[in-house]
């Protein structure tokens, strides 16, 4: 863990380049720290920076969550990332704009057989609690939950339904924590159990190191990518692409790794340079 600890230096070593970030997500709106600005930034981010796990898949641990490292990868190099990268980049942006973001940890129950009824799962997801200056109201912001990423801030108020450009979301009390739910069809489904105690960056670094190196981690043994458009969600798992739009789903099954890599580059906008023989790496996990 010494390498992880060495990365947790004092804040202020690197100030994020807001204009470079705005260019990356094609944002030209207001910058005052208001709810309207927050909602617009979330919408822009999820439409431009894809969710992807190509670093863990190619054996590169994701440990450096500094503003400099995240800017270099997600902004300058036109890559994507997973929750720890997306939400720490958003943390830096919101902090620089004058919002009051806090890091939160969550236990993912989405797509698990037991859901909320199973044994406790590890806290391997990061989200943000964001306070608007001059207001006591806090919002859940999560721009890194892959195929079900909320496309708008969610009020941190129990049972308040937030309609987004895609599905409705809500937070429900779950003991001393909250569970985030989304409506699929006519049924509320749990995504993750959110602890409300703010966490320091070092906790996120440890979580990211774990999920990007643990031999059985989904991010190590399988390929995932996701992106939101104005009216659809594009979700890639291995060779299978699902495009969810208008209450229906279009499914595409790619025949080989070359087609998958073309989709990563052309559909998801991911720069695949510098990843070695990425086609061979993808070929090895097409059916996982």
Coordinates of N, CA and C in Angstrom, one line a residue, residues 41-236:
X41 N -23.8 20.5 -16.3 CA -22.5 19.8 -16.3 C -22.6 18.3 -16.3
X42 N -23.5 17.8 -15.4 CA -23.7 16.3 -15.4 C -24.2 15.8 -16.7
X43 N -25.2 16.5 -17.4 CA -25.7 16.1 -18.7 C -24.6 16.1 -19.7
X44 N -23.7 17.1 -19.7 CA -22.7 17.2 -20.7 C -21.6 16.1 -20.5
X45 N -21.3 15.9 -19.2 CA -20.2 14.9 -18.9 C -20.6 13.5 -19.4
X46 N -21.8 13.1 -19.0 CA -22.2 11.7 -19.3 C -22.4 11.4 -20.8
X47 N -22.5 12.5 -21.6 CA -22.7 12.4 -23.0 C -21.4 12.4 -23.8
X48 N -20.3 12.8 -23.1 CA -19.1 13.0 -23.9 C -17.9 12.1 -23.4
X49 N -17.9 11.7 -22.1 CA -16.8 10.9 -21.6 C -17.3 9.5 -21.3
X50 N -16.9 8.5 -22.0 CA -17.5 7.2 -21.8 C -17.0 6.5 -20.5
X51 N -17.8 5.6 -20.1 CA -17.4 4.6 -19.1 C -16.7 3.5 -19.8
X52 N -15.5 3.1 -19.2 CA -14.7 2.0 -19.8 C -13.7 1.5 -18.8
X53 N -13.3 0.3 -19.0 CA -12.3 -0.4 -18.1 C -11.1 -0.9 -18.8
X54 N -10.6 -0.2 -19.8 CA -9.5 -0.8 -20.6 C -8.2 -0.8 -19.9
X55 N -8.0 0.1 -18.9 CA -6.7 0.0 -18.2 C -6.7 -1.3 -17.3
X56 N -7.7 -1.5 -16.4 CA -7.6 -2.8 -15.7 C -7.6 -4.0 -16.6
X57 N -8.3 -4.0 -17.7 CA -8.3 -5.1 -18.6 C -6.9 -5.4 -19.2
X58 N -6.1 -4.3 -19.4 CA -4.8 -4.5 -20.0 C -3.7 -4.6 -18.9
X59 N -4.1 -4.8 -17.7 CA -3.2 -5.0 -16.6 C -2.6 -3.7 -16.0
X60 N -3.2 -2.6 -16.2 CA -2.8 -1.3 -15.7 C -3.6 -0.9 -14.5
X61 N -3.1 -1.0 -13.3 CA -3.9 -0.6 -12.1 C -4.3 0.9 -12.2
X62 N -5.5 1.2 -11.7 CA -6.0 2.6 -11.6 C -5.8 3.1 -10.2
X63 N -4.7 3.7 -9.9 CA -4.4 4.1 -8.5 C -4.3 5.7 -8.4
X64 N -3.7 6.3 -9.4 CA -3.5 7.7 -9.3 C -4.8 8.5 -9.7
X65 N -5.5 9.0 -8.7 CA -6.8 9.7 -8.9 C -6.6 11.2 -8.8
X66 N -5.4 11.7 -8.9 CA -5.1 13.1 -8.8 C -5.7 13.8 -10.0
X67 N -5.9 15.1 -9.8 CA -6.5 16.0 -10.9 C -5.6 15.9 -12.1
X68 N -4.3 15.9 -11.9 CA -3.4 15.9 -13.1 C -3.5 14.6 -13.9
X69 N -3.6 13.4 -13.2 CA -3.7 12.1 -13.9 C -5.0 12.0 -14.6
X70 N -6.1 12.4 -13.9 CA -7.4 12.3 -14.5 C -7.6 13.2 -15.7
X71 N -7.0 14.4 -15.6 CA -7.1 15.3 -16.7 C -6.3 14.8 -17.9
X72 N -5.1 14.2 -17.6 CA -4.3 13.6 -18.7 C -5.1 12.5 -19.4
X73 N -5.7 11.7 -18.7 CA -6.4 10.5 -19.3 C -7.8 10.8 -19.9
X74 N -8.7 11.4 -19.1 CA -10.0 11.5 -19.5 C -10.3 12.8 -20.4
X75 N -9.4 13.8 -20.2 CA -9.6 15.0 -20.9 C -8.7 15.1 -22.1
X76 N -7.3 15.0 -21.9 CA -6.4 15.2 -22.9 C -6.3 14.1 -23.9
X77 N -6.3 12.8 -23.4 CA -6.1 11.6 -24.2 C -7.4 11.1 -24.7
X78 N -8.5 11.7 -24.5 CA -9.8 11.2 -25.0 C -10.1 9.8 -24.6
X79 N -9.8 9.4 -23.4 CA -10.2 8.2 -22.9 C -11.4 8.3 -22.0
X80 N -11.9 7.2 -21.5 CA -12.9 7.2 -20.5 C -12.4 6.6 -19.2
X81 N -13.2 6.1 -18.3 CA -12.8 5.5 -17.1 C -14.0 4.9 -16.4
X82 N -13.8 4.5 -15.1 CA -14.9 4.0 -14.3 C -15.1 4.9 -13.2
X83 N -15.9 4.5 -12.2 CA -16.5 5.4 -11.2 C -15.5 6.3 -10.5
X84 N -14.4 5.7 -10.1 CA -13.4 6.5 -9.3 C -12.8 7.6 -10.1
X85 N -12.7 7.3 -11.4 CA -12.1 8.3 -12.3 C -13.1 9.4 -12.7
X86 N -14.3 9.0 -13.1 CA -15.3 10.0 -13.5 C -15.6 10.9 -12.3
X87 N -15.9 10.3 -11.2 CA -16.4 11.1 -10.1 C -15.4 11.9 -9.4
X88 N -14.1 11.5 -9.4 CA -13.1 12.4 -8.9 C -12.7 13.5 -9.8
X89 N -12.8 13.3 -11.1 CA -12.7 14.4 -12.1 C -13.8 15.4 -11.9
X90 N -15.1 14.9 -11.7 CA -16.2 15.8 -11.5 C -16.0 16.5 -10.1
X91 N -15.5 15.8 -9.1 CA -15.2 16.5 -7.8 C -14.3 17.7 -8.1
X92 N -13.2 17.5 -8.8 CA -12.3 18.6 -9.1 C -12.9 19.8 -9.8
X93 N -13.7 19.5 -10.8 CA -14.4 20.5 -11.5 C -15.4 21.3 -10.6
X94 N -16.2 20.6 -9.9 CA -17.2 21.3 -9.0 C -16.5 22.1 -7.9
X95 N -15.4 21.5 -7.4 CA -14.7 22.2 -6.3 C -14.1 23.5 -6.9
X96 N -13.6 23.5 -8.0 CA -13.0 24.7 -8.7 C -14.0 25.7 -9.0
X97 N -15.3 25.3 -9.3 CA -16.3 26.2 -9.6 C -17.0 26.8 -8.4
X98 N -16.7 26.3 -7.2 CA -17.3 26.9 -6.0 C -18.4 26.1 -5.4
X99 N -18.7 24.9 -5.9 CA -19.6 24.0 -5.2 C -18.9 23.4 -4.0
X100 N -19.7 22.6 -3.2 CA -19.1 21.9 -2.0 C -19.3 20.4 -2.2
X101 N -18.4 19.8 -3.0 CA -18.6 18.3 -3.2 C -18.0 17.5 -2.1
X102 N -18.5 16.3 -1.8 CA -17.9 15.4 -0.9 C -18.0 14.0 -1.5
X103 N -16.9 13.2 -1.3 CA -16.9 11.9 -1.8 C -17.6 10.9 -0.9
X104 N -18.4 10.0 -1.5 CA -19.2 9.0 -0.8 C -18.9 7.6 -1.4
X105 N -19.0 6.6 -0.5 CA -18.8 5.2 -1.0 C -20.1 4.5 -1.0
X106 N -20.2 3.5 -1.8 CA -21.4 2.7 -2.0 C -21.1 1.3 -2.2
X107 N -22.2 0.4 -1.9 CA -22.1 -1.0 -2.1 C -23.1 -1.3 -3.3
X108 N -22.5 -1.8 -4.4 CA -23.3 -2.1 -5.6 C -24.2 -3.3 -5.4
X109 N -25.5 -3.2 -5.7 CA -26.4 -4.4 -5.7 C -27.1 -4.6 -7.0
X110 N -26.8 -3.7 -7.9 CA -27.4 -3.7 -9.3 C -27.0 -5.0 -10.0
X111 N -28.0 -5.7 -10.5 CA -27.7 -7.0 -11.3 C -27.1 -8.1 -10.4
X112 N -27.3 -8.0 -9.1 CA -26.9 -9.2 -8.3 C -28.1 -10.0 -8.0
X113 N -28.0 -11.3 -7.9 CA -29.1 -12.2 -7.6 C -29.9 -11.8 -6.4
X114 N -29.2 -11.5 -5.3 CA -29.9 -11.3 -4.0 C -30.4 -9.9 -3.8
X115 N -29.8 -8.9 -4.6 CA -30.2 -7.5 -4.4 C -29.9 -7.1 -3.0
X116 N -30.9 -6.4 -2.4 CA -30.7 -5.9 -1.0 C -30.8 -7.0 0.0
X117 N -31.2 -8.1 -0.4 CA -31.4 -9.2 0.6 C -30.2 -10.1 0.8
X118 N -29.1 -9.8 0.1 CA -27.9 -10.6 0.2 C -27.0 -10.1 1.3
X119 N -25.9 -10.8 1.5 CA -24.9 -10.3 2.5 C -24.3 -9.0 2.0
X120 N -23.7 -8.2 2.9 CA -23.1 -6.9 2.6 C -22.0 -7.1 1.5
X121 N -22.1 -6.3 0.5 CA -21.1 -6.3 -0.5 C -20.0 -5.2 -0.2
X122 N -18.8 -5.3 -0.8 CA -17.8 -4.3 -0.5 C -18.2 -2.9 -1.1
X123 N -17.6 -1.9 -0.4 CA -17.9 -0.5 -0.9 C -16.9 -0.2 -2.0
X124 N -17.3 -0.6 -3.2 CA -16.4 -0.5 -4.4 C -16.9 0.5 -5.4
X125 N -17.8 1.4 -5.0 CA -18.3 2.4 -5.9 C -18.2 3.7 -5.2
X126 N -17.9 4.8 -6.0 CA -17.8 6.1 -5.5 C -18.9 7.0 -6.2
X127 N -19.5 7.9 -5.4 CA -20.4 8.9 -5.9 C -20.0 10.2 -5.2
X128 N -20.8 11.2 -5.4 CA -20.6 12.5 -4.8 C -21.9 13.1 -4.1
X129 N -21.7 13.7 -3.0 CA -22.8 14.6 -2.5 C -22.4 16.0 -2.7
X130 N -23.2 16.8 -3.3 CA -22.9 18.2 -3.7 C -23.9 19.1 -3.1
X131 N -23.3 20.1 -2.4 CA -24.1 21.2 -1.9 C -24.0 22.5 -2.7
X132 N -25.2 23.1 -3.0 CA -25.2 24.3 -3.7 C -24.9 25.5 -2.8
X133 N -24.0 26.3 -3.1 CA -23.7 27.5 -2.2 C -24.9 28.3 -1.8
X134 N -25.1 28.6 -0.6 CA -26.2 29.4 -0.1 C -27.5 28.6 0.1
X135 N -27.4 27.2 0.0 CA -28.5 26.4 0.2 C -28.1 25.2 1.1
X136 N -29.1 24.7 1.8 CA -28.8 23.5 2.6 C -29.1 22.2 1.8
X137 N -29.7 22.3 0.6 CA -30.0 21.2 -0.1 C -28.8 20.5 -0.7
X138 N -28.7 19.2 -0.6 CA -27.6 18.4 -1.2 C -28.2 17.5 -2.3
X139 N -27.3 17.2 -3.2 CA -27.7 16.4 -4.4 C -26.7 15.3 -4.5
X140 N -27.2 14.1 -4.9 CA -26.3 13.0 -5.3 C -25.9 13.2 -6.8
X141 N -24.6 13.2 -7.0 CA -24.1 13.3 -8.4 C -23.3 12.1 -8.6
X142 N -23.6 11.4 -9.7 CA -22.8 10.2 -10.0 C -22.7 10.1 -11.5
X143 N -21.5 10.4 -12.1 CA -21.4 10.4 -13.5 C -20.6 9.1 -14.0
X144 N -20.5 8.1 -13.1 CA -19.7 7.0 -13.4 C -20.2 5.6 -13.0
X145 N -21.6 5.4 -13.2 CA -22.2 4.1 -12.9 C -22.5 3.3 -14.2
X146 N -21.7 3.5 -15.2 CA -21.8 2.6 -16.3 C -23.1 2.8 -17.0
X147 N -23.7 1.6 -17.3 CA -24.9 1.6 -18.1 C -26.1 2.2 -17.5
X148 N -26.1 2.4 -16.1 CA -27.3 3.1 -15.5 C -26.9 4.4 -14.8
X149 N -25.9 5.1 -15.3 CA -25.5 6.3 -14.7 C -26.6 7.3 -14.7
X150 N -26.9 7.9 -13.6 CA -28.0 9.0 -13.5 C -27.5 10.2 -14.4
X151 N -28.4 10.7 -15.2 CA -28.1 11.8 -16.1 C -28.5 13.1 -15.5
X152 N -28.8 13.2 -14.2 CA -29.1 14.4 -13.6 C -28.8 14.3 -12.1
X153 N -28.6 15.4 -11.4 CA -28.4 15.4 -9.9 C -29.7 14.9 -9.3
X154 N -29.5 14.1 -8.2 CA -30.7 13.5 -7.5 C -30.7 14.1 -6.1
X155 N -31.9 14.7 -5.8 CA -32.0 15.3 -4.4 C -31.7 14.3 -3.3
X156 N -30.9 14.7 -2.4 CA -30.6 13.8 -1.2 C -31.7 13.9 -0.2
X157 N -32.9 13.5 -0.7 CA -34.2 13.6 0.1 C -34.9 12.2 -0.1
X158 N -35.2 11.5 1.0 CA -35.9 10.2 0.9 C -37.1 10.3 0.0
X159 N -37.3 9.4 -0.9 CA -38.5 9.2 -1.7 C -38.8 10.3 -2.7
X160 N -37.9 11.3 -2.9 CA -38.2 12.3 -3.9 C -37.8 11.8 -5.2
X161 N -38.8 11.6 -6.1 CA -38.5 11.1 -7.4 C -38.0 12.2 -8.3
X162 N -36.8 11.8 -9.0 CA -36.2 12.8 -9.9 C -36.3 12.2 -11.3
X163 N -37.1 12.8 -12.1 CA -37.2 12.4 -13.5 C -36.0 13.0 -14.3
X164 N -35.3 12.1 -15.0 CA -34.2 12.6 -15.8 C -34.5 12.5 -17.2
X165 N -33.5 12.8 -18.1 CA -33.8 12.7 -19.5 C -33.9 11.2 -20.0
X166 N -33.7 10.3 -19.1 CA -33.8 8.9 -19.4 C -34.8 8.3 -18.4
X167 N -34.4 7.7 -17.3 CA -35.3 7.0 -16.3 C -35.5 7.9 -15.1
X168 N -36.5 7.7 -14.3 CA -36.6 8.3 -13.0 C -35.7 7.6 -12.0
X169 N -35.3 8.4 -11.0 CA -34.4 7.8 -9.9 C -35.0 8.3 -8.6
X170 N -34.7 7.6 -7.5 CA -35.0 8.1 -6.2 C -34.1 7.5 -5.2
X171 N -34.0 8.1 -4.1 CA -33.3 7.6 -2.9 C -34.3 7.2 -1.9
X172 N -34.0 6.0 -1.3 CA -34.9 5.5 -0.2 C -34.0 5.2 1.0
X173 N -34.6 5.5 2.2 CA -33.8 5.2 3.4 C -33.7 3.7 3.6
X174 N -32.5 3.3 4.0 CA -32.1 1.9 4.2 C -31.3 1.8 5.4
X175 N -32.0 1.7 6.6 CA -31.2 1.8 7.8 C -30.6 3.2 8.0
X176 N -29.3 3.3 8.3 CA -28.7 4.6 8.4 C -28.1 5.0 7.1
X177 N -28.4 4.3 6.0 CA -27.9 4.7 4.7 C -29.0 4.9 3.7
X178 N -28.7 5.1 2.5 CA -29.7 5.3 1.4 C -29.5 4.2 0.4
X179 N -30.5 3.8 -0.3 CA -30.4 3.0 -1.5 C -30.9 3.8 -2.7
X180 N -30.1 3.9 -3.7 CA -30.5 4.5 -5.0 C -31.2 3.5 -5.8
X181 N -32.4 4.0 -6.3 CA -33.2 3.1 -7.2 C -33.5 3.8 -8.5
X182 N -33.8 3.0 -9.5 CA -34.2 3.5 -10.8 C -35.4 2.7 -11.2
X183 N -36.3 3.3 -12.0 CA -37.5 2.5 -12.5 C -37.2 1.9 -13.9
X184 N -37.2 0.6 -14.0 CA -37.1 -0.1 -15.2 C -38.4 -0.7 -15.5
X185 N -39.0 -0.4 -16.6 CA -40.4 -0.8 -16.9 C -41.3 -0.1 -15.9
X186 N -42.0 -0.9 -15.1 CA -42.9 -0.3 -14.0 C -42.4 -0.7 -12.6
X187 N -41.1 -1.0 -12.5 CA -40.6 -1.6 -11.2 C -39.4 -0.8 -10.8
X188 N -39.3 -0.4 -9.5 CA -38.2 0.2 -8.9 C -37.1 -0.8 -8.6
X189 N -35.9 -0.6 -9.1 CA -34.8 -1.6 -8.9 C -33.6 -0.9 -8.2
X190 N -33.0 -1.6 -7.2 CA -31.9 -0.9 -6.5 C -30.6 -1.0 -7.3
X191 N -29.9 0.1 -7.2 CA -28.6 0.2 -7.9 C -27.4 0.0 -6.9
X192 N -27.5 0.8 -5.8 CA -26.4 0.7 -4.8 C -26.9 1.3 -3.4
X193 N -26.2 0.8 -2.4 CA -26.5 1.3 -1.0 C -25.4 2.3 -0.7
X194 N -25.8 3.5 -0.4 CA -24.9 4.7 -0.3 C -24.7 5.0 1.2
X195 N -23.5 5.0 1.6 CA -23.1 5.5 3.0 C -23.0 7.0 2.9
X196 N -23.5 7.7 4.0 CA -23.5 9.1 3.9 C -22.3 9.8 4.6
X197 N -21.4 9.0 5.1 CA -20.2 9.6 5.8 C -19.2 10.0 4.7
X198 N -18.8 11.3 4.6 CA -17.8 11.7 3.6 C -16.5 10.9 3.7
X199 N -15.9 10.6 2.6 CA -14.7 9.8 2.6 C -13.5 10.7 2.0
X200 N -12.3 10.5 2.5 CA -11.2 11.2 1.9 C -10.7 10.5 0.6
X201 N -9.9 11.2 -0.1 CA -9.4 10.6 -1.4 C -8.7 9.3 -1.2
X202 N -7.9 9.1 -0.2 CA -7.1 7.9 0.0 C -8.0 6.7 0.1
X203 N -9.2 6.8 0.6 CA -10.2 5.7 0.6 C -10.6 5.3 -0.8
X204 N -10.7 6.3 -1.6 CA -11.1 6.0 -3.0 C -9.9 5.4 -3.8
X205 N -8.7 5.8 -3.5 CA -7.5 5.2 -4.1 C -7.4 3.7 -3.7
X206 N -7.7 3.4 -2.5 CA -7.6 2.0 -2.1 C -8.7 1.2 -2.8
X207 N -9.9 1.7 -2.9 CA -11.0 1.0 -3.6 C -10.7 0.8 -5.0
X208 N -10.1 1.9 -5.7 CA -9.8 1.8 -7.1 C -8.7 0.8 -7.3
X209 N -7.7 0.8 -6.5 CA -6.6 -0.2 -6.6 C -7.2 -1.6 -6.5
X210 N -8.1 -1.8 -5.6 CA -8.7 -3.2 -5.4 C -9.4 -3.6 -6.6
X211 N -10.4 -2.8 -7.1 CA -11.2 -3.3 -8.2 C -10.5 -3.3 -9.5
X212 N -9.3 -2.6 -9.6 CA -8.5 -2.7 -10.9 C -7.4 -3.7 -10.8
X213 N -7.3 -4.5 -9.7 CA -6.2 -5.5 -9.6 C -6.7 -6.8 -9.1
X214 N -7.8 -6.9 -8.4 CA -8.3 -8.1 -7.8 C -8.6 -9.1 -9.0
X215 N -8.0 -10.3 -8.9 CA -8.1 -11.2 -10.1 C -9.5 -11.6 -10.6
X216 N -10.5 -11.5 -9.7 CA -11.8 -11.9 -10.0 C -12.7 -10.6 -10.3
X217 N -12.1 -9.5 -10.3 CA -12.9 -8.2 -10.5 C -13.5 -8.2 -11.9
X218 N -14.7 -7.8 -12.1 CA -15.3 -7.7 -13.4 C -14.5 -6.8 -14.3
X219 N -13.8 -5.8 -13.7 CA -13.0 -4.9 -14.5 C -11.7 -5.5 -15.0
X220 N -11.3 -6.5 -14.4 CA -10.0 -7.2 -14.8 C -10.3 -8.3 -15.8
X221 N -11.4 -9.0 -15.6 CA -11.7 -10.2 -16.4 C -12.7 -10.0 -17.6
X222 N -13.3 -8.8 -17.7 CA -14.3 -8.6 -18.7 C -14.2 -7.2 -19.3
X223 N -14.8 -7.0 -20.4 CA -14.8 -5.6 -21.1 C -16.1 -5.0 -20.9
X224 N -16.1 -3.7 -20.5 CA -17.3 -2.9 -20.3 C -17.1 -1.5 -20.9
X225 N -18.2 -1.0 -21.5 CA -18.2 0.4 -22.0 C -19.6 0.9 -22.0
X226 N -19.8 2.2 -21.7 CA -21.1 2.7 -21.7 C -21.0 4.2 -22.1
X227 N -22.1 4.7 -22.7 CA -22.2 6.1 -23.0 C -23.7 6.5 -23.2
X228 N -24.0 7.7 -22.8 CA -25.4 8.2 -22.9 C -25.5 9.1 -24.1
X229 N -26.5 9.0 -24.8 CA -26.9 10.0 -25.9 C -28.1 10.8 -25.4
X230 N -28.6 11.7 -26.2 CA -29.8 12.5 -25.8 C -31.0 11.6 -25.5
X231 N -31.1 10.5 -26.3 CA -32.3 9.7 -26.1 C -32.0 8.2 -26.0
X232 N -30.8 7.8 -25.7 CA -30.5 6.4 -25.6 C -29.3 6.1 -24.6
X233 N -29.2 4.9 -24.3 CA -28.0 4.4 -23.5 C -27.3 3.3 -24.4
X234 N -26.0 3.4 -24.6 CA -25.2 2.4 -25.3 C -24.4 1.7 -24.3
X235 N -24.7 0.4 -24.1 CA -24.0 -0.4 -23.2 C -23.3 -1.6 -23.9
X236 N -22.0 -1.7 -23.7 CA -21.2 -2.8 -24.3 C -20.7 -3.7 -23.2

